[in-house]
Amino acid sequence: MKFLSSFIFSNSFFFILLFSFLLGTACTPDKMEEPPKDLEKFIKRNVFHSDTLLQKIYDAANRRDAETVATFLSHPQEKYRKHAALTFASLQDSSFLMPLLELLNDEKSSVRQAAATSIGQFWATSSETLLLEKTTQLQASGNYDVNVQQRLLEAIGKSATQKGLQFLALKNYENDTLRVGQAIGIYRAATKPKVNERVISDSATLLMLDFLTPPKQNYTVRLMASAYFARLGDKIIPKTEADSIQEKKQSDFFEILKNKADNDSQLFVRSNATQALGAIKTKENEDFLIKILNKTAENYLVKISAIRALGQFDDSPKIKKAIGNYINAKNPNLQIVASETLKNLARLTDYKLYLEWIEKTNNYRTRANLFAGAIKTERKENIASQKAISVLDSSQNVYEKMVLLQALSENLQNMDLILDTLQTTQNHLLRTAATEAIFNVSTKFLSNSAQNISSKQKEQLSKGFEFAIKSGDVGAMALAANALMNEDFKKIYKYKTSSLTKLLTEARKKLELPKEIETYQEISKTIEFYTGKTAQSPPPPPTKEIDWKLINTLNARNSIILNTNKGEIIVSLFTEEAPATVASFVTLAGTGFFNQKKFHRVVPNFVVQGADPRGDGWGGIDYTIRSEFSTFYYDDEGYLGMASAGKDTESCQFFITHSPTPHLDGRYTIFGKVINGMDVVHQLEVGDYIEMVSF
């Protein structure tokens, strides 16, 4: 196997990379498997090669020059109209709504689909009436591409008020593609980025329930309907059997979700349905979820959903026993979710049981969660805290030290130790972790009258956050600023507001943009909280130009290998859908940037995230790349997406999905797909790392 490891880009590099791609084997693994046929759509031809006009469109979009992009909406060639229309999915400039609506009459389906996609990306209720009119008109004509209609139905969901949602909920489509659009649209309406704009209705909920009923319903329809219930269960499922939604009782919901959880042929539908059952607190459901958890042959993702669902029930020895069987599961993610749930379920009577469990596990995150459960139930003896402190002192793993600090924050008596760590450590990861731990202390105890926190302790907390802000450590600064956005602290600073805002303002001035944009945002929000003045917007970040010379060297198989300490992950990059992101990623890989970078965040059954230079999620590089939203969805495991602190703030951190994550669609750039090595992805833990990226 031949690697391109650490090197500085030069003309010779581009020649070598181009030559290797033309040969087809020189920079690929010796025994790379052919991807399955159903993944062929992810091995796409590079349309940018030598096409300077197409490059011009994307350069304009990269500069956020919507006016220039718009001039191509009327280009005589389909290719340029399509790409110009689709870039508005990322630009999201609603002043160009009317030209995009006109493109819905374009003679080419690909252009119409791109326009419909971009209109939806405006997420604007002001688009709703025009979309409803256009969709009704097109459907009445009886001769219109169902793929375009699917995107229009999704766009209606993104712009929906109750009017648009009712339109979606009352349609009775027989075509699978239109049902997909219907299901996606209803999901989008309920999960809009702005919480106050989200809309749900009984009729929409019952339609989604109906989508789960037929045994041969389209997979994507079932996936979106099950995701709807997994995400919104407590809000939409009747609380008791006495409640109902248009004569559908809680037991009706239970039987349908139970059937999907137990029998659906698709893993992710079973996982979603299982998670949704957490909203039904009955003895029958408790027994069923334990049965799902104990299914020997069931995938670990479904077991994770069962554990999380059981975690929503009232405290029960039976539930604790069932979940406790998984603290030493073979899969580390299953262990971690089991211990996290047990931490949340911990009660005073469980103290000795948790101490026993601690002795039986070797996974540091699992052990820390169990420590947290024990520490929050201890009273005067503090045995669990002392054991945790002993492990903290002896551990050589900084990530273990970080989670132990979080565990210690469950007991107010540990506040002095945490503050001492914050003020004395030279390790930025521990400084950030200690700040987060005192943030936890303030959240748990500041407003809790039963804890009897003293005035002196309140003062210690505020001084700790001030220290973090003065430290210059961007992670500690951001967390401290966030913690201070609390009414209790507002009372503490009632007569010292000016000195606090001066401290925050001076700290913000020292930040390096765009590298430290997330910390800038947090401090700005805190200043607004104390002054009542609108937060200062940072200057527009400089966007890295797209390296077309590099893009031109990429052939149809844009494959890279993430070599991790757990094994290889082979990824197909989406050059057409995200050229700026792919160019940046390949450039960074070529310089060896990703070598030894940690995976600092693992949320089981969601994502694994890494490539932060700091190693804790607060780091970045000295440029940003714009958000690049395409027609792709996070509808499967293994998508690579860019982490961000908001639109057009992407940098170097990326994530890989464990499962479908439709709430990320149109909000986080998709730039690749794992085509081999998902078994490795599912084994990655916090602290694992990328050894190198090879081509």
XYZ file of C-alpha atoms in Angstrom:
695
model
C 0.000 0.000 0.000
C 1.438 3.357 -1.052
C 0.814 6.504 0.929
C 1.096 10.236 0.358
C 1.883 11.294 3.896
C 3.243 14.557 5.239
C 4.454 16.921 2.565
C 4.125 20.507 1.473
C 2.097 21.132 -1.667
C 4.106 22.088 -4.702
C 3.913 21.716 -8.463
C 5.542 18.303 -8.153
C 2.783 17.187 -5.782
C 0.065 18.038 -8.252
C 1.907 16.182 -11.009
C 2.321 13.107 -8.799
C -1.305 13.136 -7.684
C -2.607 13.577 -11.228
C -0.280 10.873 -12.561
C -1.363 8.451 -9.848
C -5.032 8.998 -10.547
C -4.523 8.527 -14.268
C -2.761 5.243 -13.622
C -5.685 4.293 -11.395
C -3.641 2.255 -8.901
C -0.503 4.077 -7.851
C -2.034 5.824 -4.839
C -4.848 3.429 -3.982
C -4.732 0.441 -1.637
C -3.326 -2.753 -3.136
C -6.514 -4.724 -2.395
C -9.221 -2.100 -2.303
C -12.634 -3.708 -2.695
C -15.070 -2.553 -5.361
C -17.944 -0.654 -3.706
C -21.361 -2.324 -3.792
C -23.560 -1.370 -6.747
C -25.966 0.581 -4.567
C -23.085 2.903 -3.672
C -22.146 3.674 -7.273
C -23.954 7.018 -7.039
C -21.225 8.078 -4.614
C -18.429 7.458 -7.143
C -19.159 10.437 -9.350
C -17.458 12.008 -12.323
C -15.705 15.299 -11.663
C -17.705 17.816 -13.718
C -15.334 20.672 -12.922
C -12.402 19.330 -14.914
C -11.286 22.083 -17.307
C -14.728 23.752 -17.147
C -13.777 27.322 -16.259
C -17.357 28.576 -16.607
C -18.615 26.144 -13.970
C -15.667 27.073 -11.793
C -16.682 30.726 -12.191
C -20.151 29.952 -10.793
C -18.700 28.255 -7.735
C -16.068 30.950 -7.237
C -18.866 33.535 -7.160
C -20.816 31.432 -4.676
C -17.663 31.073 -2.608
C -17.448 34.886 -2.445
C -21.189 34.951 -1.587
C -21.706 36.931 -4.787
C -25.311 35.955 -5.446
C -25.724 38.550 -8.197
C -23.072 36.910 -10.367
C -24.437 33.425 -9.690
C -27.922 34.606 -10.655
C -26.763 35.629 -14.138
C -26.325 31.915 -14.903
C -29.918 31.033 -14.022
C -30.890 31.874 -17.593
C -27.861 30.314 -19.291
C -28.739 28.350 -22.464
C -26.992 25.198 -21.181
C -28.791 22.992 -18.650
C -25.605 22.232 -16.732
C -24.975 25.855 -15.766
C -28.596 26.642 -14.927
C -28.703 23.590 -12.658
C -25.489 24.360 -10.794
C -26.315 28.056 -10.451
C -29.709 27.171 -9.010
C -28.260 24.631 -6.613
C -25.653 27.025 -5.190
C -28.543 29.059 -3.766
C -29.154 26.142 -1.383
C -25.966 27.330 0.292
C -26.217 31.066 -0.411
C -29.776 31.128 1.011
C -30.445 34.603 -0.367
C -34.242 34.826 -0.397
C -34.191 37.975 -2.540
C -33.733 35.565 -5.455
C -36.876 33.576 -4.639
C -38.778 34.743 -7.736
C -36.089 33.784 -10.301
C -35.863 30.342 -8.665
C -39.651 29.944 -8.764
C -39.481 30.731 -12.477
C -36.992 27.886 -12.897
C -39.676 25.472 -11.731
C -40.991 25.905 -15.282
C -37.637 25.011 -16.824
C -37.746 22.376 -19.571
C -35.090 20.279 -17.794
C -35.987 18.224 -14.742
C -32.515 18.575 -13.211
C -32.865 22.363 -13.188
C -36.340 22.229 -11.678
C -35.131 19.872 -8.957
C -32.172 22.136 -8.127
C -34.467 25.160 -7.913
C -36.936 23.353 -5.638
C -34.091 22.230 -3.379
C -32.734 25.768 -3.028
C -36.128 27.355 -2.372
C -36.583 24.962 0.541
C -33.196 25.941 1.908
C -34.437 29.482 2.535
C -36.475 28.006 5.459
C -38.732 31.048 5.011
C -42.443 31.118 5.894
C -42.711 33.938 3.354
C -42.180 31.308 0.631
C -45.087 29.151 1.773
C -47.982 30.685 -0.205
C -46.039 30.816 -3.472
C -44.866 27.224 -3.024
C -48.381 26.002 -2.296
C -49.722 27.772 -5.363
C -46.972 26.450 -7.610
C -47.246 22.882 -6.287
C -51.025 22.843 -6.629
C -50.745 24.172 -10.168
C -48.133 21.609 -11.160
C -49.983 18.679 -9.607
C -53.196 19.724 -11.341
C -51.402 19.588 -14.703
C -50.903 15.842 -14.156
C -47.673 15.804 -16.136
C -44.821 16.736 -13.873
C -41.674 14.964 -12.664
C -42.387 13.293 -9.299
C -38.759 13.827 -8.208
C -39.258 17.573 -8.545
C -42.573 17.318 -6.704
C -40.803 15.467 -3.892
C -38.411 18.396 -3.454
C -41.319 20.844 -3.569
C -43.151 18.960 -0.833
C -39.996 19.094 1.274
C -39.689 22.827 0.560
C -43.281 23.336 1.728
C -42.373 21.596 4.982
C -39.360 23.840 5.479
C -41.458 26.969 4.961
C -44.634 25.668 6.608
C -46.994 27.309 8.998
C -50.060 25.285 9.996
C -51.436 26.037 6.517
C -48.568 24.336 4.725
C -48.499 21.459 7.189
C -52.207 20.844 6.625
C -51.568 20.730 2.864
C -48.973 18.002 3.424
C -51.000 16.047 5.954
C -54.228 15.790 3.977
C -52.805 14.578 0.665
C -53.371 10.925 -0.202
C -50.593 10.056 -2.628
C -50.270 6.605 -4.132
C -46.832 7.278 -5.637
C -43.912 6.272 -3.378
C -41.758 9.246 -4.397
C -44.508 11.686 -3.465
C -45.007 9.906 -0.146
C -41.291 10.351 0.484
C -41.682 14.088 -0.136
C -44.716 14.166 2.127
C -42.928 12.381 4.989
C -39.786 14.508 4.648
C -41.875 17.700 4.501
C -43.769 16.858 7.692
C -40.490 15.986 9.433
C -38.893 19.267 8.298
C -41.861 21.313 9.556
C -41.509 19.765 13.012
C -37.720 20.147 13.241
C -36.991 23.584 11.769
C -33.731 25.233 12.915
C -35.684 27.987 14.705
C -37.624 26.390 17.540
C -40.381 29.023 17.532
C -41.148 28.268 13.857
C -41.614 24.508 14.264
C -45.106 23.198 13.562
C -46.831 19.900 14.310
C -50.447 18.807 14.042
C -52.608 15.823 14.935
C -53.375 15.119 11.285
C -49.671 15.130 10.391
C -48.863 12.818 13.305
C -51.590 10.351 12.310
C -50.381 10.319 8.709
C -46.865 9.498 9.901
C -48.335 6.721 12.043
C -50.184 5.408 8.996
C -46.901 5.407 7.095
C -45.606 2.846 9.608
C -48.605 0.560 9.291
C -48.460 -1.094 5.827
C -45.980 -3.993 5.811
C -44.613 -3.069 2.360
C -44.357 0.693 2.771
C -41.387 2.382 1.021
C -38.224 2.272 3.183
C -37.500 6.024 3.093
C -41.097 6.769 4.086
C -40.767 4.378 7.036
C -37.388 5.833 7.951
C -38.676 9.419 8.048
C -41.883 8.473 9.879
C -39.951 6.512 12.511
C -37.449 9.388 12.853
C -40.398 11.748 13.427
C -41.608 9.680 16.386
C -38.083 9.124 17.729
C -37.426 12.861 17.824
C -40.847 14.105 18.935
C -42.321 11.181 20.870
C -43.146 12.951 24.144
C -44.824 15.828 22.269
C -47.024 13.811 19.923
C -47.840 10.434 21.531
C -50.818 10.391 23.970
C -49.565 10.532 27.562
C -52.022 7.963 28.906
C -54.577 5.494 27.560
C -57.302 7.978 28.505
C -55.854 10.455 26.026
C -56.313 10.115 22.275
C -55.640 11.797 18.947
C -58.681 11.555 16.718
C -59.686 8.250 18.359
C -56.138 6.840 18.218
C -55.235 5.846 21.765
C -51.836 5.387 23.356
C -52.214 1.619 22.880
C -52.671 2.119 19.128
C -49.386 4.005 18.935
C -47.733 1.326 21.086
C -48.825 -1.576 18.886
C -47.613 0.059 15.668
C -44.266 1.229 17.099
C -43.792 -2.121 18.846
C -44.314 -3.945 15.551
C -41.743 -1.748 13.782
C -39.234 -2.081 16.641
C -39.551 -5.857 16.706
C -40.120 -6.813 13.086
C -39.087 -4.176 10.562
C -36.533 -5.471 8.084
C -34.433 -2.290 8.286
C -32.102 -1.620 11.208
C -32.609 2.136 11.379
C -36.402 1.914 11.383
C -36.196 -0.555 14.277
C -33.813 1.744 16.119
C -36.035 4.824 15.668
C -39.211 2.980 16.651
C -37.515 1.595 19.753
C -36.359 5.047 20.813
C -39.860 6.471 20.243
C -41.309 3.927 22.679
C -39.648 5.808 25.517
C -42.665 8.124 25.423
C -45.039 5.321 26.479
C -44.592 4.657 30.208
C -46.491 1.399 30.693
C -45.534 -1.895 32.329
C -46.174 -3.720 29.055
C -43.818 -1.408 27.201
C -41.151 -1.705 29.906
C -41.193 -5.493 29.508
C -41.103 -5.179 25.710
C -38.096 -2.821 25.731
C -36.210 -5.163 28.050
C -37.014 -7.981 25.621
C -35.572 -5.906 22.724
C -32.500 -5.132 24.821
C -31.912 -8.807 25.500
C -32.339 -9.967 21.884
C -29.055 -11.765 21.265
C -28.943 -11.182 17.510
C -30.127 -7.554 17.530
C -27.771 -4.785 16.341
C -26.145 -2.718 19.076
C -27.744 0.498 17.754
C -31.224 -0.868 18.510
C -30.034 -1.913 21.966
C -28.779 1.645 22.533
C -32.223 2.965 21.610
C -33.818 0.485 24.019
C -31.552 1.613 26.867
C -32.272 5.287 26.201
C -36.007 4.559 26.038
C -35.870 2.678 29.360
C -33.974 5.624 30.819
C -37.127 7.729 30.420
C -39.092 5.475 32.800
C -39.412 5.983 36.537
C -36.716 4.388 38.657
C -37.017 0.601 38.700
C -34.650 -2.110 40.010
C -35.712 -4.277 37.070
C -34.672 -1.627 34.556
C -31.369 -0.985 36.336
C -30.584 -4.689 36.358
C -31.356 -5.047 32.642
C -29.192 -2.043 31.719
C -26.443 -3.008 34.191
C -25.839 -6.183 32.189
C -24.330 -4.004 29.439
C -21.668 -2.044 31.320
C -19.138 -4.588 30.042
C -20.648 -5.104 26.585
C -18.249 -5.900 23.771
C -19.162 -2.711 21.900
C -17.771 0.354 23.758
C -20.647 2.584 22.659
C -23.162 0.208 24.197
C -21.205 0.282 27.459
C -21.132 4.064 27.474
C -24.855 4.521 26.843
C -25.660 1.942 29.524
C -23.513 3.781 32.073
C -24.814 7.230 31.059
C -28.376 6.026 31.573
C -27.500 4.421 34.904
C -25.918 7.695 35.996
C -29.177 9.510 35.319
C -31.210 6.811 37.098
C -29.025 6.762 40.226
C -30.862 7.088 43.563
C -29.702 7.179 47.183
C -30.283 3.465 47.636
C -27.983 2.624 44.701
C -24.722 3.891 46.198
C -23.142 0.514 47.009
C -24.394 -1.045 43.765
C -22.661 1.663 41.716
C -19.425 1.221 43.658
C -19.573 -2.497 42.824
C -20.161 -1.764 39.134
C -17.172 0.619 39.091
C -14.885 -2.225 40.107
C -16.152 -4.414 37.256
C -15.488 -2.179 34.249
C -12.288 -1.197 32.458
C -13.663 1.363 29.980
C -12.727 4.788 31.348
C -15.855 6.603 30.100
C -18.102 3.870 31.456
C -16.307 3.990 34.802
C -16.556 7.800 34.961
C -20.313 7.687 34.333
C -20.738 5.144 37.123
C -18.579 7.304 39.389
C -20.922 10.208 38.585
C -23.937 8.106 39.555
C -22.339 7.128 42.840
C -21.035 10.625 43.609
C -24.417 12.260 43.139
C -25.940 9.853 45.666
C -23.204 10.029 48.321
C -23.675 12.101 51.420
C -21.078 12.397 54.160
C -18.854 9.393 53.495
C -17.538 10.649 50.081
C -16.045 7.226 49.292
C -16.934 7.496 45.607
C -15.417 10.973 45.328
C -12.203 9.836 46.988
C -11.925 6.845 44.674
C -12.533 9.082 41.638
C -9.891 11.565 42.826
C -7.420 8.721 43.269
C -8.022 7.561 39.680
C -7.811 11.180 38.484
C -4.411 11.626 40.102
C -2.951 8.379 38.781
C -4.392 8.329 35.247
C -2.095 9.058 32.305
C -5.075 9.495 29.963
C -6.069 13.162 29.718
C -9.512 12.258 28.358
C -10.130 10.088 31.415
C -9.119 12.996 33.651
C -11.582 15.215 31.788
C -14.593 12.941 32.331
C -13.631 12.346 35.963
C -13.764 16.097 36.560
C -17.308 16.036 35.172
C -18.167 13.150 37.493
C -16.815 15.031 40.511
C -19.034 18.008 39.676
C -22.031 15.935 40.831
C -21.137 16.799 44.448
C -20.825 20.407 45.610
C -18.131 19.369 48.111
C -15.749 18.775 45.178
C -15.967 22.356 43.944
C -12.685 23.465 45.571
C -10.738 20.659 43.896
C -12.231 21.511 40.497
C -11.486 25.228 40.918
C -7.926 24.409 41.972
C -7.491 22.296 38.823
C -8.787 25.170 36.695
C -6.369 27.665 38.195
C -3.236 25.507 38.357
C -3.242 23.159 35.382
C -1.023 23.904 32.394
C -2.969 21.503 30.184
C -5.558 23.281 28.040
C -7.758 20.176 27.834
C -7.955 19.939 31.628
C -8.535 23.692 31.901
C -11.502 23.452 29.564
C -12.790 20.335 31.347
C -12.501 22.025 34.741
C -14.417 25.057 33.428
C -17.135 22.750 32.129
C -17.217 21.010 35.500
C -17.791 24.245 37.438
C -20.389 25.139 34.787
C -22.100 21.869 35.770
C -21.822 22.783 39.449
C -23.461 26.154 38.850
C -26.247 24.579 36.766
C -26.982 21.867 39.351
C -26.676 23.797 42.578
C -26.982 27.556 42.067
C -30.782 27.590 41.802
C -31.325 24.534 43.988
C -32.399 25.789 47.400
C -32.181 22.276 48.829
C -28.406 22.291 48.293
C -27.911 25.360 50.509
C -25.052 26.846 48.464
C -23.394 29.656 50.416
C -22.701 33.232 49.319
C -18.992 32.433 49.523
C -19.410 29.498 47.152
C -21.366 31.658 44.713
C -18.538 34.170 44.790
C -16.016 31.376 44.198
C -17.949 30.237 41.141
C -18.068 33.727 39.639
C -14.354 34.232 40.298
C -13.634 30.877 38.676
C -15.458 31.927 35.526
C -13.653 35.270 35.512
C -10.351 33.409 35.749
C -11.359 31.234 32.774
C -12.207 34.303 30.701
C -8.869 35.926 31.539
C -6.964 32.712 30.800
C -6.928 33.229 27.034
C -7.910 29.582 26.586
C -10.687 29.690 23.978
C -12.440 26.574 25.276
C -12.477 27.772 28.879
C -13.494 31.292 27.794
C -16.462 30.080 25.756
C -17.763 27.785 28.483
C -17.344 30.445 31.171
C -19.176 33.041 29.077
C -21.996 30.577 28.474
C -22.219 29.735 32.182
C -22.551 33.412 33.111
C -25.734 33.706 31.025
C -27.726 32.796 34.092
C -30.215 34.879 36.071
C -28.551 33.895 39.342
C -25.246 35.312 38.143
C -27.055 38.395 36.893
C -28.076 39.018 40.515
C -24.509 38.439 41.702
C -23.213 40.991 39.164
C -26.073 43.437 39.720
C -23.710 46.173 40.887
C -20.699 44.954 38.908
C -22.153 44.642 35.404
C -19.854 47.242 33.876
C -16.692 45.557 35.165
C -17.872 42.161 33.875
C -18.803 43.465 30.430
C -15.457 45.272 30.250
C -13.691 41.988 31.049
C -15.700 40.183 28.363
C -15.151 42.928 25.781
C -11.390 42.956 26.351
C -11.257 39.171 26.095
C -13.207 39.244 22.840
C -10.798 41.770 21.307
C -7.914 39.334 21.743
C -9.566 36.507 19.827
C -8.143 35.463 16.487
C -10.780 35.371 13.761
C -12.025 33.300 12.055
C -10.111 30.636 13.954
C -11.822 31.396 17.265
C -15.239 32.382 15.920
C -17.215 30.090 18.243
C -15.729 31.664 21.365
C -16.353 35.099 19.862
C -20.012 34.207 19.438
C -20.400 32.939 23.001
C -18.800 36.035 24.545
C -20.920 38.320 22.351
C -24.116 36.605 23.509
C -23.073 37.036 27.153
C -22.366 40.752 26.653
C -25.837 41.104 25.123
C -27.345 39.221 28.080
C -25.898 41.726 30.573
C -26.236 44.938 28.571
C -29.427 44.331 26.609
C -27.660 45.589 23.501
C -27.674 43.505 20.315
C -24.624 41.304 20.100
C -21.825 42.585 17.914
C -21.528 40.544 14.714
C -18.024 39.460 13.798
C -16.652 40.692 10.490
C -17.401 38.330 7.569
C -14.795 35.580 7.709
C -12.344 35.331 4.832
C -13.286 32.281 2.777
C -10.560 30.120 1.315
C -10.529 30.149 -2.467
C -11.287 26.857 -4.190
C -8.113 25.203 -5.435
C -9.204 24.289 -8.961
C -5.738 23.078 -9.858
C -6.157 20.407 -7.189
C -9.799 19.686 -8.066
C -8.778 19.095 -11.694
C -6.492 16.258 -10.593
C -9.290 14.300 -8.940
C -10.687 11.522 -11.078
C -13.997 9.678 -10.883
C -12.937 7.671 -7.819
C -12.141 10.333 -5.300
C -11.249 7.837 -2.577
C -9.146 8.414 0.498
C -8.262 6.192 3.448
C -8.534 7.334 7.035
C -5.933 5.190 8.731
C -6.925 5.124 12.416
C -5.464 3.301 15.386
C -8.528 1.006 15.161
C -8.205 0.239 11.433
C -8.859 1.627 7.946
C -11.894 3.633 6.857
C -12.227 4.063 3.080
C -14.158 7.155 2.034
C -15.489 8.406 -1.292
C -15.301 12.213 -1.441
C -18.094 14.234 -3.074
C -16.120 16.588 -5.275
C -19.112 17.761 -7.304
C -21.363 18.467 -4.345
C -18.729 20.105 -2.122
C -15.686 21.235 -4.148
C -14.463 23.822 -1.627
C -14.724 21.347 1.240
C -13.060 18.507 -0.661
C -10.228 20.763 -1.857
C -9.586 21.963 1.693
C -9.755 18.432 3.112
C -7.338 17.003 0.528
C -4.966 19.946 0.988
C -4.902 19.518 4.761
C -4.443 15.767 4.379
C -1.547 16.313 2.015
C 0.299 18.469 4.533
C -0.144 15.814 7.225
C -2.549 18.031 9.186
C -4.794 15.133 10.184
C -1.949 12.940 11.395
C -2.428 12.037 15.074
C -5.566 14.163 15.392
C -7.931 12.776 18.002
C -11.581 11.850 17.867
C -12.684 14.081 20.734
C -16.442 13.505 20.523
C -18.366 10.251 20.221
C -22.140 10.274 20.666
C -23.291 6.668 20.250
C -25.913 6.104 17.536
C -25.196 9.624 16.257
C -21.671 10.687 15.277
C -17.959 10.399 15.897
C -16.154 13.738 15.490
C -12.495 14.670 15.263
C -9.645 16.595 13.593
C -9.585 19.450 16.114
C -6.024 20.776 16.620
C -6.774 21.330 20.322
C -8.386 17.950 20.836
C -11.524 19.140 22.664
C -13.732 20.653 19.964
C -12.785 24.319 20.436
C -9.956 24.487 17.905
C -9.763 25.489 14.267
C -7.488 26.759 11.518
C -6.833 30.233 10.148
C -9.422 30.130 7.386
C -13.023 29.096 6.874
C -14.816 27.385 4.038
C -18.397 28.088 3.114
C -21.280 25.738 3.780
C -22.026 23.587 0.734
C -25.530 22.102 0.751
C -26.526 19.716 -2.018
C -29.346 17.316 -2.813
C -27.784 14.629 -0.606
C -29.361 13.642 2.716
C -27.903 12.145 5.892
C -30.106 9.117 5.213
C -27.630 6.376 6.093
C -24.677 5.583 8.305
C -21.201 6.633 7.227
C -21.668 10.146 5.864
C -18.837 12.618 6.417
C -20.057 16.060 7.424
C -18.327 19.295 8.376
C -18.664 20.564 11.931
C -19.457 24.261 12.178
C -20.355 27.090 14.526
C -23.004 28.322 12.099
C -23.357 28.819 8.383
C -20.081 29.402 6.486
C -17.860 28.838 9.534
C -16.589 25.370 8.595
C -12.922 24.769 9.257
C -11.148 21.447 9.797
C -13.320 19.401 12.153
C -15.520 16.732 10.612
C -17.817 13.946 11.772
C -18.929 10.523 10.567
C -22.502 9.409 11.201
C -23.338 6.191 13.031
C -26.888 6.212 11.657
C -29.279 8.395 9.613
C -29.450 11.926 11.040
C -32.177 13.775 9.083
C -32.157 16.740 11.472
C -28.706 17.621 10.049
C -29.934 17.762 6.433
C -29.364 21.135 4.804
C -27.524 22.430 7.868
C -24.152 20.663 7.752
C -22.105 20.079 4.604
C -21.978 16.476 3.385
C -18.660 15.873 1.646
C -18.124 12.110 1.643
C -19.393 8.611 2.378
C -17.709 5.612 3.975
C -17.643 2.790 1.415
C -15.602 0.368 3.515
C -14.758 0.299 7.214
C -17.989 1.137 9.024
C -17.109 -1.625 11.480
C -14.124 0.533 12.445
C -16.269 3.668 12.761
C -18.573 1.878 15.190
C -15.590 0.951 17.394
C -14.035 4.420 17.629
C -13.887 5.971 21.094
C -12.916 9.369 22.481
C -9.122 9.489 22.418
C -8.742 7.287 19.337
C -6.983 9.052 16.491
C -6.206 9.329 12.799
C -2.731 7.997 12.103
C -2.675 9.504 8.631
C -4.792 10.044 5.528
C -3.633 8.156 2.449
C -4.627 8.373 -1.181
